[in-house]
Amino acid sequence: MAYSEKVMEHFANPRNVGELEDANGIGEVGNPKCGDIMKMYIKVENGIIEKVSFKTFGCGAAIATSSMATELIKGKSIDDALKLTNKAVMEALDGLPPVKVHCSVLAEQAIKAAVSDYYKRQGIDPEPIVGKIPECDHEDGSCGCSV
Ligand code: FES
């Protein structure tokens, strides 16, 4: 399985790693295929994602896609961030091996989950804007993750 240089580079030096202390939106998603987990933190001001960071408990492809996804949405409007697809993240990384495509879905879902959380904190129902996010509920194991 061959990874692109960009994937290897983002895996070795992931951008925007860690928690964001002043985050006003936090999203956590689990990958039902492998049980990996991603947490995304955003700080939104005037509709713009001023800061973003992530923590990924997952494979190298998941770390590289989270890193690239945070770079792609930093400084963008919420609307633009919601339009970011896993396909666009993969393209920015010069592709992923087919068996690793599911890993890139985590990044897209985590961004949506963080934006949903942001809207909820503002007292706005996120579902009409963001759509339904598969919740990672560790207690009932519905996400398939093992933590
Ligand atoms: Fe789980 Fe890649 S194998 S996210």
JSON list of C-alpha atoms and ligand atoms in Angstrom, two decimals:
[
{"chain": "A", "resi": 1, "resn": "MET", "atom": "CA", "xyz": [0.00, 0.00, 0.00]},
{"chain": "A", "resi": 2, "resn": "ALA", "atom": "CA", "xyz": [1.55, 3.26, -1.09]},
{"chain": "A", "resi": 3, "resn": "TYR", "atom": "CA", "xyz": [0.92, 6.58, 0.61]},
{"chain": "A", "resi": 4, "resn": "SER", "atom": "CA", "xyz": [1.56, 9.88, -1.12]},
{"chain": "A", "resi": 5, "resn": "GLU", "atom": "CA", "xyz": [4.36, 12.09, 0.12]},
{"chain": "A", "resi": 6, "resn": "LYS", "atom": "CA", "xyz": [1.79, 14.57, 1.40]},
{"chain": "A", "resi": 7, "resn": "VAL", "atom": "CA", "xyz": [0.05, 11.91, 3.49]},
{"chain": "A", "resi": 8, "resn": "MET", "atom": "CA", "xyz": [3.38, 10.84, 4.97]},
{"chain": "A", "resi": 9, "resn": "GLU", "atom": "CA", "xyz": [4.32, 14.44, 5.65]},
{"chain": "A", "resi": 10, "resn": "HIS", "atom": "CA", "xyz": [1.04, 15.27, 7.43]},
{"chain": "A", "resi": 11, "resn": "PHE", "atom": "CA", "xyz": [1.25, 12.01, 9.37]},
{"chain": "A", "resi": 12, "resn": "ALA", "atom": "CA", "xyz": [4.81, 12.78, 10.50]},
{"chain": "A", "resi": 13, "resn": "ASN", "atom": "CA", "xyz": [4.11, 16.46, 11.23]},
{"chain": "A", "resi": 14, "resn": "PRO", "atom": "CA", "xyz": [0.39, 16.82, 11.87]},
{"chain": "A", "resi": 15, "resn": "ARG", "atom": "CA", "xyz": [-0.83, 20.44, 12.03]},
{"chain": "A", "resi": 16, "resn": "ASN", "atom": "CA", "xyz": [-3.18, 21.79, 14.70]},
{"chain": "A", "resi": 17, "resn": "VAL", "atom": "CA", "xyz": [-2.93, 18.88, 17.14]},
{"chain": "A", "resi": 18, "resn": "GLY", "atom": "CA", "xyz": [-4.29, 19.07, 20.67]},
{"chain": "A", "resi": 19, "resn": "GLU", "atom": "CA", "xyz": [-7.18, 20.57, 22.57]},
{"chain": "A", "resi": 20, "resn": "LEU", "atom": "CA", "xyz": [-8.36, 24.11, 22.06]},
{"chain": "A", "resi": 21, "resn": "GLU", "atom": "CA", "xyz": [-8.97, 25.71, 25.44]},
{"chain": "A", "resi": 22, "resn": "ASP", "atom": "CA", "xyz": [-11.33, 28.39, 24.18]},
{"chain": "A", "resi": 23, "resn": "ALA", "atom": "CA", "xyz": [-13.19, 26.17, 21.73]},
{"chain": "A", "resi": 24, "resn": "ASN", "atom": "CA", "xyz": [-16.88, 26.98, 21.33]},
{"chain": "A", "resi": 25, "resn": "GLY", "atom": "CA", "xyz": [-17.63, 23.86, 19.30]},
{"chain": "A", "resi": 26, "resn": "ILE", "atom": "CA", "xyz": [-16.38, 20.33, 19.98]},
{"chain": "A", "resi": 27, "resn": "GLY", "atom": "CA", "xyz": [-17.27, 17.30, 17.91]},
{"chain": "A", "resi": 28, "resn": "GLU", "atom": "CA", "xyz": [-16.41, 13.68, 18.45]},
{"chain": "A", "resi": 29, "resn": "VAL", "atom": "CA", "xyz": [-17.03, 10.91, 15.97]},
{"chain": "A", "resi": 30, "resn": "GLY", "atom": "CA", "xyz": [-16.20, 7.23, 15.80]},
{"chain": "A", "resi": 31, "resn": "ASN", "atom": "CA", "xyz": [-15.47, 5.21, 12.71]},
{"chain": "A", "resi": 32, "resn": "PRO", "atom": "CA", "xyz": [-17.79, 2.22, 12.71]},
{"chain": "A", "resi": 33, "resn": "LYS", "atom": "CA", "xyz": [-15.46, 0.33, 10.37]},
{"chain": "A", "resi": 34, "resn": "CYS", "atom": "CA", "xyz": [-12.41, 0.30, 12.61]},
{"chain": "A", "resi": 35, "resn": "GLY", "atom": "CA", "xyz": [-13.40, 1.81, 15.97]},
{"chain": "A", "resi": 36, "resn": "ASP", "atom": "CA", "xyz": [-11.07, 4.79, 15.61]},
{"chain": "A", "resi": 37, "resn": "ILE", "atom": "CA", "xyz": [-12.08, 8.11, 17.14]},
{"chain": "A", "resi": 38, "resn": "MET", "atom": "CA", "xyz": [-11.57, 11.74, 16.21]},
{"chain": "A", "resi": 39, "resn": "LYS", "atom": "CA", "xyz": [-12.25, 14.85, 18.23]},
{"chain": "A", "resi": 40, "resn": "MET", "atom": "CA", "xyz": [-12.37, 18.24, 16.54]},
{"chain": "A", "resi": 41, "resn": "TYR", "atom": "CA", "xyz": [-12.29, 21.62, 18.32]},
{"chain": "A", "resi": 42, "resn": "ILE", "atom": "CA", "xyz": [-13.32, 24.90, 16.71]},
{"chain": "A", "resi": 43, "resn": "LYS", "atom": "CA", "xyz": [-13.36, 28.49, 17.85]},
{"chain": "A", "resi": 44, "resn": "VAL", "atom": "CA", "xyz": [-15.93, 30.43, 15.81]},
{"chain": "A", "resi": 45, "resn": "GLU", "atom": "CA", "xyz": [-16.12, 34.19, 15.73]},
{"chain": "A", "resi": 46, "resn": "ASN", "atom": "CA", "xyz": [-18.55, 36.11, 13.53]},
{"chain": "A", "resi": 47, "resn": "GLY", "atom": "CA", "xyz": [-19.24, 32.98, 11.49]},
{"chain": "A", "resi": 48, "resn": "ILE", "atom": "CA", "xyz": [-15.54, 32.38, 10.80]},
{"chain": "A", "resi": 49, "resn": "ILE", "atom": "CA", "xyz": [-13.53, 29.43, 12.09]},
{"chain": "A", "resi": 50, "resn": "GLU", "atom": "CA", "xyz": [-10.76, 31.41, 13.74]},
{"chain": "A", "resi": 51, "resn": "LYS", "atom": "CA", "xyz": [-9.05, 28.42, 15.34]},
{"chain": "A", "resi": 52, "resn": "VAL", "atom": "CA", "xyz": [-9.28, 24.68, 14.88]},
{"chain": "A", "resi": 53, "resn": "SER", "atom": "CA", "xyz": [-7.51, 21.67, 16.35]},
{"chain": "A", "resi": 54, "resn": "PHE", "atom": "CA", "xyz": [-7.98, 17.93, 16.61]},
{"chain": "A", "resi": 55, "resn": "LYS", "atom": "CA", "xyz": [-7.09, 14.81, 18.52]},
{"chain": "A", "resi": 56, "resn": "THR", "atom": "CA", "xyz": [-7.23, 11.54, 16.64]},
{"chain": "A", "resi": 57, "resn": "PHE", "atom": "CA", "xyz": [-7.05, 8.11, 18.14]},
{"chain": "A", "resi": 58, "resn": "GLY", "atom": "CA", "xyz": [-6.58, 6.34, 14.88]},
{"chain": "A", "resi": 59, "resn": "CYS", "atom": "CA", "xyz": [-4.46, 5.26, 11.99]},
{"chain": "A", "resi": 60, "resn": "GLY", "atom": "CA", "xyz": [-1.93, 7.27, 10.03]},
{"chain": "A", "resi": 61, "resn": "ALA", "atom": "CA", "xyz": [-4.42, 8.06, 7.27]},
{"chain": "A", "resi": 62, "resn": "ALA", "atom": "CA", "xyz": [-6.90, 9.38, 9.84]},
{"chain": "A", "resi": 63, "resn": "ILE", "atom": "CA", "xyz": [-4.22, 11.60, 11.37]},
{"chain": "A", "resi": 64, "resn": "ALA", "atom": "CA", "xyz": [-3.10, 12.91, 7.97]},
{"chain": "A", "resi": 65, "resn": "THR", "atom": "CA", "xyz": [-6.68, 13.63, 6.87]},
{"chain": "A", "resi": 66, "resn": "SER", "atom": "CA", "xyz": [-7.53, 15.39, 10.14]},
{"chain": "A", "resi": 67, "resn": "SER", "atom": "CA", "xyz": [-4.41, 17.48, 9.82]},
{"chain": "A", "resi": 68, "resn": "MET", "atom": "CA", "xyz": [-5.21, 18.46, 6.24]},
{"chain": "A", "resi": 69, "resn": "ALA", "atom": "CA", "xyz": [-8.90, 19.07, 7.04]},
{"chain": "A", "resi": 70, "resn": "THR", "atom": "CA", "xyz": [-8.01, 21.51, 9.83]},
{"chain": "A", "resi": 71, "resn": "GLU", "atom": "CA", "xyz": [-5.68, 23.37, 7.46]},
{"chain": "A", "resi": 72, "resn": "LEU", "atom": "CA", "xyz": [-8.44, 23.58, 4.85]},
{"chain": "A", "resi": 73, "resn": "ILE", "atom": "CA", "xyz": [-11.10, 25.03, 7.17]},
{"chain": "A", "resi": 74, "resn": "LYS", "atom": "CA", "xyz": [-8.93, 27.39, 9.23]},
{"chain": "A", "resi": 75, "resn": "GLY", "atom": "CA", "xyz": [-10.00, 30.99, 8.57]},
{"chain": "A", "resi": 76, "resn": "LYS", "atom": "CA", "xyz": [-12.99, 29.87, 6.49]},
{"chain": "A", "resi": 77, "resn": "SER", "atom": "CA", "xyz": [-16.66, 30.54, 7.09]},
{"chain": "A", "resi": 78, "resn": "ILE", "atom": "CA", "xyz": [-18.81, 27.86, 8.73]},
{"chain": "A", "resi": 79, "resn": "ASP", "atom": "CA", "xyz": [-20.63, 27.42, 5.41]},
{"chain": "A", "resi": 80, "resn": "ASP", "atom": "CA", "xyz": [-17.38, 26.70, 3.60]},
{"chain": "A", "resi": 81, "resn": "ALA", "atom": "CA", "xyz": [-16.27, 24.30, 6.32]},
{"chain": "A", "resi": 82, "resn": "LEU", "atom": "CA", "xyz": [-19.53, 22.37, 6.00]},
{"chain": "A", "resi": 83, "resn": "LYS", "atom": "CA", "xyz": [-18.96, 22.03, 2.27]},
{"chain": "A", "resi": 84, "resn": "LEU", "atom": "CA", "xyz": [-15.62, 20.31, 2.81]},
{"chain": "A", "resi": 85, "resn": "THR", "atom": "CA", "xyz": [-15.93, 16.71, 1.69]},
{"chain": "A", "resi": 86, "resn": "ASN", "atom": "CA", "xyz": [-13.67, 13.78, 2.45]},
{"chain": "A", "resi": 87, "resn": "LYS", "atom": "CA", "xyz": [-13.01, 13.68, -1.29]},
{"chain": "A", "resi": 88, "resn": "ALA", "atom": "CA", "xyz": [-11.61, 17.22, -1.24]},
{"chain": "A", "resi": 89, "resn": "VAL", "atom": "CA", "xyz": [-9.41, 16.34, 1.74]},
{"chain": "A", "resi": 90, "resn": "MET", "atom": "CA", "xyz": [-8.13, 13.25, -0.07]},
{"chain": "A", "resi": 91, "resn": "GLU", "atom": "CA", "xyz": [-7.43, 15.26, -3.20]},
{"chain": "A", "resi": 92, "resn": "ALA", "atom": "CA", "xyz": [-5.46, 17.81, -1.19]},
{"chain": "A", "resi": 93, "resn": "LEU", "atom": "CA", "xyz": [-3.37, 14.90, 0.10]},
{"chain": "A", "resi": 94, "resn": "ASP", "atom": "CA", "xyz": [-2.82, 13.54, -3.44]},
{"chain": "A", "resi": 95, "resn": "GLY", "atom": "CA", "xyz": [-5.06, 10.58, -2.75]},
{"chain": "A", "resi": 96, "resn": "LEU", "atom": "CA", "xyz": [-5.34, 7.66, -0.33]},
{"chain": "A", "resi": 97, "resn": "PRO", "atom": "CA", "xyz": [-5.16, 3.93, -0.96]},
{"chain": "A", "resi": 98, "resn": "PRO", "atom": "CA", "xyz": [-8.72, 2.58, -1.52]},
{"chain": "A", "resi": 99, "resn": "VAL", "atom": "CA", "xyz": [-8.78, 0.62, 1.76]},
{"chain": "A", "resi": 100, "resn": "LYS", "atom": "CA", "xyz": [-8.08, 3.87, 3.61]},
{"chain": "A", "resi": 101, "resn": "VAL", "atom": "CA", "xyz": [-10.86, 5.97, 2.10]},
{"chain": "A", "resi": 102, "resn": "HIS", "atom": "CA", "xyz": [-13.12, 5.31, 5.09]},
{"chain": "A", "resi": 103, "resn": "CYS", "atom": "CA", "xyz": [-10.51, 6.96, 7.34]},
{"chain": "A", "resi": 104, "resn": "SER", "atom": "CA", "xyz": [-11.00, 10.29, 5.57]},
{"chain": "A", "resi": 105, "resn": "VAL", "atom": "CA", "xyz": [-14.72, 10.22, 6.36]},
{"chain": "A", "resi": 106, "resn": "LEU", "atom": "CA", "xyz": [-13.89, 10.79, 10.03]},
{"chain": "A", "resi": 107, "resn": "ALA", "atom": "CA", "xyz": [-12.45, 14.24, 9.33]},
{"chain": "A", "resi": 108, "resn": "GLU", "atom": "CA", "xyz": [-15.53, 15.38, 7.40]},
{"chain": "A", "resi": 109, "resn": "GLN", "atom": "CA", "xyz": [-17.85, 14.02, 10.08]},
{"chain": "A", "resi": 110, "resn": "ALA", "atom": "CA", "xyz": [-15.82, 15.51, 12.94]},
{"chain": "A", "resi": 111, "resn": "ILE", "atom": "CA", "xyz": [-16.02, 18.99, 11.41]},
{"chain": "A", "resi": 112, "resn": "LYS", "atom": "CA", "xyz": [-19.79, 18.63, 11.04]},
{"chain": "A", "resi": 113, "resn": "ALA", "atom": "CA", "xyz": [-20.07, 17.39, 14.64]},
{"chain": "A", "resi": 114, "resn": "ALA", "atom": "CA", "xyz": [-18.05, 20.37, 15.92]},
{"chain": "A", "resi": 115, "resn": "VAL", "atom": "CA", "xyz": [-20.22, 22.83, 13.97]},
{"chain": "A", "resi": 116, "resn": "SER", "atom": "CA", "xyz": [-23.35, 21.10, 15.31]},
{"chain": "A", "resi": 117, "resn": "ASP", "atom": "CA", "xyz": [-22.07, 21.51, 18.84]},
{"chain": "A", "resi": 118, "resn": "TYR", "atom": "CA", "xyz": [-21.33, 25.17, 18.14]},
{"chain": "A", "resi": 119, "resn": "TYR", "atom": "CA", "xyz": [-24.90, 25.76, 16.95]},
{"chain": "A", "resi": 120, "resn": "LYS", "atom": "CA", "xyz": [-26.34, 23.87, 19.93]},
{"chain": "A", "resi": 121, "resn": "ARG", "atom": "CA", "xyz": [-24.37, 26.12, 22.30]},
{"chain": "A", "resi": 122, "resn": "GLN", "atom": "CA", "xyz": [-25.88, 29.12, 20.50]},
{"chain": "A", "resi": 123, "resn": "GLY", "atom": "CA", "xyz": [-29.36, 27.70, 21.08]},
{"chain": "A", "resi": 124, "resn": "ILE", "atom": "CA", "xyz": [-29.80, 26.89, 17.38]},
{"chain": "A", "resi": 125, "resn": "ASP", "atom": "CA", "xyz": [-31.05, 23.51, 16.17]},
{"chain": "A", "resi": 126, "resn": "PRO", "atom": "CA", "xyz": [-28.17, 22.31, 13.99]},
{"chain": "A", "resi": 127, "resn": "GLU", "atom": "CA", "xyz": [-29.95, 19.52, 12.16]},
{"chain": "A", "resi": 128, "resn": "PRO", "atom": "CA", "xyz": [-31.57, 21.60, 9.38]},
{"chain": "A", "resi": 129, "resn": "ILE", "atom": "CA", "xyz": [-28.19, 23.25, 8.71]},
{"chain": "A", "resi": 130, "resn": "VAL", "atom": "CA", "xyz": [-25.68, 20.48, 9.28]},
{"chain": "A", "resi": 131, "resn": "GLY", "atom": "CA", "xyz": [-27.78, 17.34, 8.85]},
{"chain": "A", "resi": 132, "resn": "LYS", "atom": "CA", "xyz": [-27.69, 14.27, 11.04]},
{"chain": "A", "resi": 133, "resn": "ILE", "atom": "CA", "xyz": [-24.35, 13.32, 12.57]},
{"chain": "A", "resi": 134, "resn": "PRO", "atom": "CA", "xyz": [-23.79, 9.74, 13.63]},
{"chain": "A", "resi": 135, "resn": "GLU", "atom": "CA", "xyz": [-23.09, 10.20, 17.32]},
{"chain": "A", "resi": 136, "resn": "CYS", "atom": "CA", "xyz": [-20.25, 8.36, 18.97]},
{"chain": "A", "resi": 137, "resn": "ASP", "atom": "CA", "xyz": [-21.96, 6.96, 22.02]},
{"chain": "A", "resi": 138, "resn": "HIS", "atom": "CA", "xyz": [-19.38, 4.85, 23.78]},
{"chain": "A", "resi": 139, "resn": "GLU", "atom": "CA", "xyz": [-21.88, 3.63, 26.32]},
{"chain": "A", "resi": 140, "resn": "ASP", "atom": "CA", "xyz": [-24.13, 1.67, 24.06]},
{"chain": "A", "resi": 141, "resn": "GLY", "atom": "CA", "xyz": [-21.40, 0.84, 21.56]},
{"chain": "A", "resi": 142, "resn": "SER", "atom": "CA", "xyz": [-23.57, 1.93, 18.64]},
{"chain": "A", "resi": 143, "resn": "CYS", "atom": "CA", "xyz": [-20.64, 3.60, 16.92]},
{"chain": "A", "resi": 144, "resn": "GLY", "atom": "CA", "xyz": [-18.69, 0.38, 16.93]},
{"chain": "A", "resi": 145, "resn": "CYS", "atom": "CA", "xyz": [-15.73, 1.93, 18.69]},
{"chain": "A", "resi": 146, "resn": "SER", "atom": "CA", "xyz": [-14.03, 0.06, 21.45]},
{"chain": "A", "resi": 147, "resn": "VAL", "atom": "CA", "xyz": [-13.25, 2.80, 23.97]},
{"chain": "B", "resi": 1, "resn": "FES", "atom": "FE1", "xyz": [-9.48, 3.60, 11.50]},
{"chain": "B", "resi": 1, "resn": "FES", "atom": "FE2", "xyz": [-8.12, 4.55, 9.52]},
{"chain": "B", "resi": 1, "resn": "FES", "atom": "S1", "xyz": [-8.17, 2.49, 10.15]},
{"chain": "B", "resi": 1, "resn": "FES", "atom": "S2", "xyz": [-9.52, 5.59, 10.78]}
]
